[in-house]
mmCIF file of C-alpha atoms in Angstrom:
data_model
loop_
_atom_site.group_PDB
_atom_site.id
_atom_site.type_symbol
_atom_site.label_atom_id
_atom_site.label_comp_id
_atom_site.label_asym_id
_atom_site.label_seq_id
_atom_site.Cartn_x
_atom_site.Cartn_y
_atom_site.Cartn_z
ATOM 1 C CA MET G 6 -2.775 11.406 -1.555
ATOM 2 C CA LYS G 7 -0.370 8.551 -0.340
ATOM 3 C CA PHE G 8 -1.937 4.891 1.317
ATOM 4 C CA ALA G 9 -0.032 2.972 3.407
ATOM 5 C CA VAL G 10 -0.860 -0.255 5.706
ATOM 6 C CA SER G 11 0.018 -1.441 9.280
ATOM 7 C CA TYR G 12 1.054 -4.887 11.148
ATOM 8 C CA SER G 13 -0.337 -5.471 14.247
ATOM 9 C CA THR G 14 1.595 -8.801 15.321
ATOM 10 C CA PRO G 15 -1.054 -8.926 18.371
ATOM 11 C CA TYR G 16 -3.743 -9.056 16.357
ATOM 12 C CA HIS G 17 -2.347 -10.670 12.935
ATOM 13 C CA GLY G 18 -0.111 -12.626 14.498
ATOM 14 C CA VAL G 19 3.570 -13.270 14.370
ATOM 15 C CA ASP G 20 4.787 -16.029 12.125
ATOM 16 C CA PRO G 21 7.206 -14.548 10.485
ATOM 17 C CA ASP G 22 5.962 -16.232 6.700
ATOM 18 C CA THR G 23 2.702 -14.646 7.175
ATOM 19 C CA ILE G 24 4.375 -11.617 7.566
ATOM 20 C CA VAL G 25 6.319 -11.466 4.783
ATOM 21 C CA ALA G 26 3.387 -12.453 2.749
ATOM 22 C CA TYR G 27 1.266 -9.346 4.138
ATOM 23 C CA ALA G 28 4.252 -7.145 3.271
ATOM 24 C CA ARG G 29 4.905 -9.058 -0.189
ATOM 25 C CA HIS G 30 1.275 -8.018 -1.009
ATOM 26 C CA ALA G 31 0.603 -4.688 0.491
ATOM 27 C CA GLU G 32 3.783 -4.096 -1.804
ATOM 28 C CA ASP G 33 2.684 -5.772 -5.093
ATOM 29 C CA CYS G 34 -0.813 -3.543 -4.360
ATOM 30 C CA GLY G 35 0.750 -0.513 -3.999
ATOM 31 C CA PHE G 36 1.127 0.899 -0.829
ATOM 32 C CA GLU G 37 3.968 3.192 -0.306
ATOM 33 C CA ALA G 38 4.802 1.754 3.889
ATOM 34 C CA LEU G 39 4.213 -0.815 5.754
ATOM 35 C CA TYR G 40 3.476 0.171 9.573
ATOM 36 C CA LEU G 41 3.812 -1.476 12.896
ATOM 37 C CA PRO G 42 3.537 -0.464 16.588
ATOM 38 C CA GLU G 43 5.462 -1.111 19.762
ATOM 39 C CA HIS G 44 5.169 -1.949 23.278
ATOM 40 C CA ILE G 45 8.026 -3.246 25.283
ATOM 41 C CA ALA G 46 6.877 -4.771 28.278
ATOM 42 C CA LEU G 47 3.252 -4.926 29.318
ATOM 43 C CA TYR G 48 2.302 -5.930 33.235
ATOM 44 C CA PRO G 49 -0.988 -7.149 34.882
ATOM 45 C CA GLY G 50 -3.595 -3.971 35.275
ATOM 46 C CA ALA G 51 -1.824 -1.967 32.217
ATOM 47 C CA ALA G 52 -4.092 0.703 30.667
ATOM 48 C CA VAL G 53 -5.253 3.094 28.788
ATOM 49 C CA GLY G 54 -8.806 4.590 30.494
ATOM 50 C CA ARG G 55 -10.733 1.959 29.889
ATOM 51 C CA PHE G 56 -8.878 -0.468 27.722
ATOM 52 C CA GLU G 57 -7.028 -2.853 29.715
ATOM 53 C CA PHE G 58 -3.900 -4.240 28.011
ATOM 54 C CA PRO G 59 -3.635 -8.296 28.090
ATOM 55 C CA PRO G 60 -0.284 -8.826 29.481
ATOM 56 C CA SER G 61 0.524 -11.613 27.126
ATOM 57 C CA LEU G 62 -0.185 -10.035 24.102
ATOM 58 C CA PRO G 63 3.321 -10.582 21.663
ATOM 59 C CA TYR G 64 4.534 -7.415 20.482
ATOM 60 C CA PHE G 65 7.448 -7.482 18.394
ATOM 61 C CA ASP G 66 10.474 -4.915 18.540
ATOM 62 C CA PRO G 67 9.202 -3.126 15.072
ATOM 63 C CA LEU G 68 12.445 -2.150 14.106
ATOM 64 C CA ASP G 69 13.943 -5.796 13.995
ATOM 65 C CA CYS G 70 10.829 -6.804 12.023
ATOM 66 C CA LEU G 71 10.890 -4.196 9.383
ATOM 67 C CA SER G 72 14.602 -5.402 9.076
ATOM 68 C CA PHE G 73 13.204 -8.787 8.401
ATOM 69 C CA VAL G 74 10.812 -7.122 6.584
ATOM 70 C CA ALA G 75 13.017 -5.244 4.702
ATOM 71 C CA ALA G 76 15.016 -8.280 3.320
ATOM 72 C CA ALA G 77 12.044 -9.959 1.747
ATOM 73 C CA THR G 78 11.062 -7.108 -0.760
ATOM 74 C CA ARG G 79 12.075 -4.555 -2.852
ATOM 75 C CA ARG G 80 10.108 -1.246 -2.436
ATOM 76 C CA ILE G 81 7.767 -1.023 -0.126
ATOM 77 C CA LEU G 82 8.650 2.205 2.539
ATOM 78 C CA LEU G 83 9.047 1.025 6.286
ATOM 79 C CA GLY G 84 7.584 2.811 9.270
ATOM 80 C CA THR G 85 6.745 2.636 13.196
ATOM 81 C CA GLY G 86 3.247 3.484 14.547
ATOM 82 C CA VAL G 87 4.682 4.239 16.934
ATOM 83 C CA LEU G 88 8.116 3.910 18.207
ATOM 84 C CA LEU G 89 8.016 4.583 21.899
ATOM 85 C CA LEU G 90 10.832 7.040 21.547
ATOM 86 C CA PRO G 91 11.243 8.198 25.622
ATOM 87 C CA TYR G 92 12.343 4.193 25.557
ATOM 88 C CA HIS G 93 15.234 4.284 23.624
ATOM 89 C CA HIS G 94 18.830 5.741 24.105
ATOM 90 C CA PRO G 95 19.021 8.090 21.170
ATOM 91 C CA VAL G 96 22.700 6.949 20.184
ATOM 92 C CA VAL G 97 22.280 3.797 20.044
ATOM 93 C CA LEU G 98 18.507 3.850 18.390
ATOM 94 C CA ALA G 99 20.400 6.599 15.901
ATOM 95 C CA LYS G 100 22.490 3.758 14.787
ATOM 96 C CA ARG G 101 19.700 1.089 14.762
ATOM 97 C CA LEU G 102 17.752 3.103 12.263
ATOM 98 C CA ALA G 103 20.303 4.347 9.860
ATOM 99 C CA THR G 104 21.611 0.237 9.421
ATOM 100 C CA ILE G 105 17.926 -0.687 8.695
ATOM 101 C CA ASP G 106 17.675 2.186 5.872
ATOM 102 C CA VAL G 107 21.106 1.467 4.444
ATOM 103 C CA LEU G 108 20.600 -2.446 4.312
ATOM 104 C CA SER G 109 16.964 -1.110 2.887
ATOM 105 C CA LYS G 110 18.274 0.907 0.138
ATOM 106 C CA GLY G 111 17.091 4.348 1.562
ATOM 107 C CA ARG G 112 13.734 2.474 2.750
ATOM 108 C CA MET G 113 13.295 3.443 6.960
ATOM 109 C CA ARG G 114 11.239 6.555 5.528
ATOM 110 C CA LEU G 115 8.579 6.344 8.144
ATOM 111 C CA LEU G 116 9.753 6.570 11.802
ATOM 112 C CA THR G 117 7.107 8.040 13.910
ATOM 113 C CA VAL G 118 7.704 8.170 17.721
ATOM 114 C CA GLY G 119 5.489 8.763 20.637
ATOM 115 C CA LEU G 120 5.839 9.375 24.288
ATOM 116 C CA GLY G 121 3.951 6.100 25.525
ATOM 117 C CA THR G 122 1.420 5.921 28.467
ATOM 118 C CA LEU G 123 1.961 3.279 30.363
ATOM 119 C CA PRO G 124 4.194 4.652 34.148
ATOM 120 C CA GLY G 125 5.014 0.384 34.359
ATOM 121 C CA GLU G 126 7.250 0.644 31.249
ATOM 122 C CA ALA G 127 8.859 3.564 31.482
ATOM 123 C CA ARG G 128 9.770 2.588 35.291
ATOM 124 C CA ALA G 129 10.578 -0.831 33.647
ATOM 125 C CA THR G 130 13.223 1.370 31.030
ATOM 126 C CA GLY G 131 14.836 3.493 33.787
ATOM 127 C CA VAL G 132 12.479 6.729 32.645
ATOM 128 C CA ASP G 133 10.549 8.881 34.601
ATOM 129 C CA PHE G 134 7.244 8.898 33.474
ATOM 130 C CA GLY G 135 6.822 12.561 33.322
ATOM 131 C CA THR G 136 9.605 14.000 31.710
ATOM 132 C CA ARG G 137 9.250 11.492 28.867
ATOM 133 C CA GLY G 138 8.558 14.721 27.134
ATOM 134 C CA ARG G 139 11.606 16.488 27.101
ATOM 135 C CA ARG G 140 13.276 13.326 26.879
ATOM 136 C CA ALA G 141 12.115 12.856 23.562
ATOM 137 C CA ASP G 142 12.683 16.051 22.492
ATOM 138 C CA GLU G 143 16.073 15.693 23.168
ATOM 139 C CA ALA G 144 16.377 12.239 21.719
ATOM 140 C CA ILE G 145 15.353 13.666 18.357
ATOM 141 C CA ASP G 146 17.644 16.626 18.918
ATOM 142 C CA VAL G 147 20.566 14.361 19.547
ATOM 143 C CA MET G 148 19.596 11.404 16.545
ATOM 144 C CA ARG G 149 19.512 14.351 13.719
ATOM 145 C CA LEU G 150 23.033 15.710 15.088
ATOM 146 C CA LEU G 151 24.429 12.213 14.791
ATOM 147 C CA TRP G 152 22.536 11.837 11.199
ATOM 148 C CA ALA G 153 24.869 15.120 10.214
ATOM 149 C CA GLY G 154 27.895 14.990 11.987
ATOM 150 C CA GLY G 155 31.626 14.495 10.585
ATOM 151 C CA GLU G 156 34.292 12.668 10.875
ATOM 152 C CA GLU G 157 35.016 16.060 13.009
ATOM 153 C CA GLY G 158 32.542 14.611 15.818
ATOM 154 C CA VAL G 159 29.510 16.225 17.190
ATOM 155 C CA ASP G 160 28.652 17.593 20.384
ATOM 156 C CA PHE G 161 26.057 17.516 22.907
ATOM 157 C CA ASP G 162 24.904 18.649 26.655
ATOM 158 C CA GLY G 163 21.613 18.138 27.395
ATOM 159 C CA GLU G 164 19.493 17.180 30.935
ATOM 160 C CA PHE G 165 19.353 13.279 29.682
ATOM 161 C CA PHE G 166 22.337 12.847 27.084
ATOM 162 C CA SER G 167 25.687 14.400 26.785
ATOM 163 C CA PHE G 168 28.616 13.482 24.770
ATOM 164 C CA ASP G 169 31.760 14.779 23.049
ATOM 165 C CA LYS G 170 33.546 15.199 19.439
ATOM 166 C CA LEU G 171 31.077 11.834 18.919
ATOM 167 C CA CYS G 172 31.194 10.325 15.288
ATOM 168 C CA GLN G 173 28.475 7.852 14.075
ATOM 169 C CA PHE G 174 28.757 5.892 10.942
ATOM 170 C CA PRO G 175 27.254 4.797 8.338
ATOM 171 C CA LYS G 176 25.092 7.999 7.899
ATOM 172 C CA PRO G 177 21.651 7.300 6.561
ATOM 173 C CA TYR G 178 21.402 6.436 2.485
ATOM 174 C CA GLY G 179 21.816 9.235 0.437
ATOM 175 C CA VAL G 180 20.122 12.232 3.003
ATOM 176 C CA THR G 181 21.063 13.958 5.781
ATOM 177 C CA HIS G 182 19.211 12.542 8.376
ATOM 178 C CA LEU G 183 15.676 10.655 8.656
ATOM 179 C CA PRO G 184 12.369 11.766 9.004
ATOM 180 C CA ILE G 185 11.070 11.603 11.885
ATOM 181 C CA HIS G 186 6.934 12.325 12.553
ATOM 182 C CA VAL G 187 5.368 12.382 15.480
ATOM 183 C CA GLY G 188 2.498 10.141 16.442
ATOM 184 C CA GLY G 189 0.144 11.454 20.016
ATOM 185 C CA SER G 190 -3.118 12.375 20.849
ATOM 186 C CA SER G 191 -2.756 15.750 23.110
ATOM 187 C CA ARG G 192 -1.522 19.873 21.716
ATOM 188 C CA ALA G 193 1.920 18.601 23.204
ATOM 189 C CA ALA G 194 2.030 15.473 20.367
ATOM 190 C CA ALA G 195 0.674 18.589 18.485
ATOM 191 C CA ARG G 196 3.073 21.412 19.182
ATOM 192 C CA ARG G 197 6.361 18.405 19.068
ATOM 193 C CA ALA G 198 4.992 17.987 15.770
ATOM 194 C CA GLY G 199 5.800 21.173 14.424
ATOM 195 C CA ARG G 200 8.402 22.318 16.509
ATOM 196 C CA ARG G 201 11.380 19.221 15.347
ATOM 197 C CA GLY G 202 8.806 16.303 13.383
ATOM 198 C CA ASP G 203 8.698 16.491 9.539
ATOM 199 C CA GLY G 204 4.935 14.735 9.984
ATOM 200 C CA TYR G 205 1.923 14.633 12.769
ATOM 201 C CA PHE G 206 0.434 11.075 13.189
ATOM 202 C CA PRO G 207 -2.453 11.889 15.523
ATOM 203 C CA GLY G 208 -4.569 9.316 17.448
ATOM 204 C CA GLY G 209 -7.853 8.014 16.333
ATOM 205 C CA ALA G 210 -10.024 8.819 19.330
ATOM 206 C CA LEU G 211 -9.890 12.895 19.043
ATOM 207 C CA ALA G 212 -12.913 14.522 18.307
ATOM 208 C CA PRO G 213 -13.320 16.340 14.587
ATOM 209 C CA ASP G 214 -12.737 20.310 16.294
ATOM 210 C CA GLU G 215 -10.264 18.914 18.616
ATOM 211 C CA ARG G 216 -8.854 17.521 15.821
ATOM 212 C CA ALA G 217 -8.321 20.657 13.583
ATOM 213 C CA LEU G 218 -6.856 22.578 15.952
ATOM 214 C CA GLN G 219 -3.797 19.888 16.719
ATOM 215 C CA MET G 220 -3.333 20.784 12.983
ATOM 216 C CA ASP G 221 -3.157 24.173 13.780
ATOM 217 C CA LEU G 222 -1.038 23.800 16.506
ATOM 218 C CA ALA G 223 1.527 22.168 14.587
ATOM 219 C CA ARG G 224 1.499 24.339 11.579
ATOM 220 C CA ALA G 225 2.168 27.204 14.064
ATOM 221 C CA ALA G 226 4.815 25.418 15.891
ATOM 222 C CA ALA G 227 6.117 24.659 12.576
ATOM 223 C CA ALA G 228 6.268 28.350 11.438
ATOM 224 C CA ALA G 229 6.905 30.375 14.608
ATOM 225 C CA GLU G 230 9.376 28.109 16.179
ATOM 226 C CA ALA G 231 11.143 25.875 13.898
ATOM 227 C CA GLY G 232 11.304 28.747 11.163
ATOM 228 C CA ARG G 233 9.861 26.367 7.913
ATOM 229 C CA SER G 234 7.104 26.495 5.725
ATOM 230 C CA PRO G 235 3.756 24.800 7.718
ATOM 231 C CA GLU G 236 3.283 23.459 3.988
ATOM 232 C CA THR G 237 5.874 20.736 4.273
ATOM 233 C CA LEU G 238 4.677 18.903 7.680
ATOM 234 C CA GLU G 239 3.218 15.925 6.570
ATOM 235 C CA TYR G 240 -0.307 14.662 7.926
ATOM 236 C CA THR G 241 -0.933 10.918 7.989
ATOM 237 C CA ARG G 242 -4.404 9.713 9.532
ATOM 238 C CA SER G 243 -5.592 6.578 10.056
ATOM 239 C CA GLY G 244 -8.336 5.272 8.045
ATOM 240 C CA ALA G 245 -10.797 1.776 7.374
ATOM 241 C CA ILE G 246 -10.280 -0.627 4.913
ATOM 242 C CA ASP G 247 -13.431 0.011 3.671
ATOM 243 C CA MET G 248 -13.482 3.265 3.665
ATOM 244 C CA THR G 249 -15.155 5.187 0.436
ATOM 245 C CA ALA G 250 -13.709 7.251 -1.336
ATOM 246 C CA GLU G 251 -16.257 10.606 -0.438
ATOM 247 C CA GLN G 252 -14.098 9.547 3.515
ATOM 248 C CA VAL G 253 -10.973 9.789 1.569
ATOM 249 C CA GLU G 254 -11.294 12.707 -0.568
ATOM 250 C CA ALA G 255 -12.834 14.699 3.061
ATOM 251 C CA PHE G 256 -9.626 13.640 4.778
ATOM 252 C CA ALA G 257 -8.225 15.540 1.635
ATOM 253 C CA ALA G 258 -10.242 18.656 2.188
ATOM 254 C CA GLN G 259 -8.910 18.163 5.603
ATOM 255 C CA GLY G 260 -4.975 18.302 4.622
ATOM 256 C CA VAL G 261 -4.710 14.573 5.296
ATOM 257 C CA THR G 262 -1.258 13.734 2.907
ATOM 258 C CA ARG G 263 -1.119 9.724 3.757
ATOM 259 C CA ILE G 264 -3.560 7.020 5.408
ATOM 260 C CA VAL G 265 -3.066 4.240 7.145
ATOM 261 C CA VAL G 266 -5.430 1.209 6.833
ATOM 262 C CA SER G 267 -5.370 -2.483 8.562
ATOM 263 C CA ALA G 268 -6.789 -5.310 6.927
ATOM 264 C CA THR G 269 -9.711 -6.989 9.457
ATOM 265 C CA ALA G 270 -9.484 -10.209 8.908
ATOM 266 C CA THR G 271 -7.711 -13.233 10.743
ATOM 267 C CA GLU G 272 -7.537 -15.307 7.899
ATOM 268 C CA PRO G 273 -3.904 -14.268 5.415
ATOM 269 C CA GLU G 274 -6.291 -14.783 2.613
ATOM 270 C CA ARG G 275 -9.149 -12.135 3.488
ATOM 271 C CA GLN G 276 -6.739 -10.259 4.670
ATOM 272 C CA ARG G 277 -4.960 -9.772 0.733
ATOM 273 C CA GLU G 278 -8.330 -9.690 -0.393
ATOM 274 C CA GLU G 279 -8.761 -7.126 1.479
ATOM 275 C CA MET G 280 -5.550 -5.340 0.002
ATOM 276 C CA SER G 281 -6.231 -6.109 -3.174
ATOM 277 C CA ALA G 282 -10.053 -4.750 -3.080
ATOM 278 C CA PHE G 283 -8.449 -1.493 -1.890
ATOM 279 C CA ALA G 284 -6.018 -1.089 -4.283
ATOM 280 C CA GLN G 285 -8.356 -1.555 -6.681
ATOM 281 C CA ARG G 286 -10.798 1.003 -5.239
ATOM 282 C CA PHE G 287 -8.063 3.872 -5.198
ATOM 283 C CA ALA G 288 -6.220 2.715 -8.243
ATOM 284 C CA LEU G 289 -2.942 1.333 -6.274
ATOM 285 C CA LEU G 290 -2.518 -1.516 -7.653
ATOM 286 C CA ASP G 291 0.188 -1.967 -10.969
ATOM 287 C CA THR G 292 -1.044 -5.047 -12.647
ATOM 288 C CA THR G 293 2.399 -5.949 -13.738
ATOM 289 C CA GLU G 294 3.851 -6.126 -9.672
ATOM 290 C CA ALA G 295 0.495 -7.480 -8.577
ATOM 291 C CA GLY G 296 1.646 -10.249 -10.868
ATOM 292 C CA ALA G 297 5.632 -10.741 -10.209
ATOM 293 C CA ARG G 298 4.807 -13.083 -7.488
ATOM 294 C CA THR G 299 1.489 -15.314 -8.727
#
């Protein structure tokens, strides 16, 4: 089991010193990765179900923030949970991701993408809300094509994106393409993860039977539509910072390979205490690393 930690600027704040301290402590505790969420723009009345987003919530651009974090850390991997893929042009996004990966020496490795749930956010970025799934599928194909292409260039002719003999350098650090995980809470997201993703990160508000069904769909799509072993598909879930060993074992029994938790405290000192307690409970803490900055 791998353990990562998330940082949400609407909840934890936008102070750069706090973000760096949080990321460095997570790294020292032995967490695998730091995840950040994304919303590009909000508006009055924006809601998912019964939850309405206060329009003043301060969401950082996750990639810019992760680049900032990478410069202040040494080992921790960089993740998004989730990046709203249809609202980014894949040619530009491929360049940004490869740049961060090279500058961080191979740490932009837990990109998780989703479709977005706010129609107004789609309209603001010029994207038809109803076609955002097909657009995301193409975007994944475009990025992988660009990362793998050589000096002779690559061609693409799709519904949303088209180019001829396009070259993009530098390549990601030491790999032919960056891993792309798929997030979401729908059966379509699960199938997308199996067809095109390196992992599935389902949402938290799912009944156990639906959650199991979706993961079965993802694995079946990996085998039948992508022609690869379902065992290669990583399974990431959100967990609680105070979860017990028994709860982690239950996740493992369901095939979960990574758990992402988040500090619940608002005070930086208490946040670090929560992360340290979790790390000690699950033997993540390397005492040599932990003492490196104290």
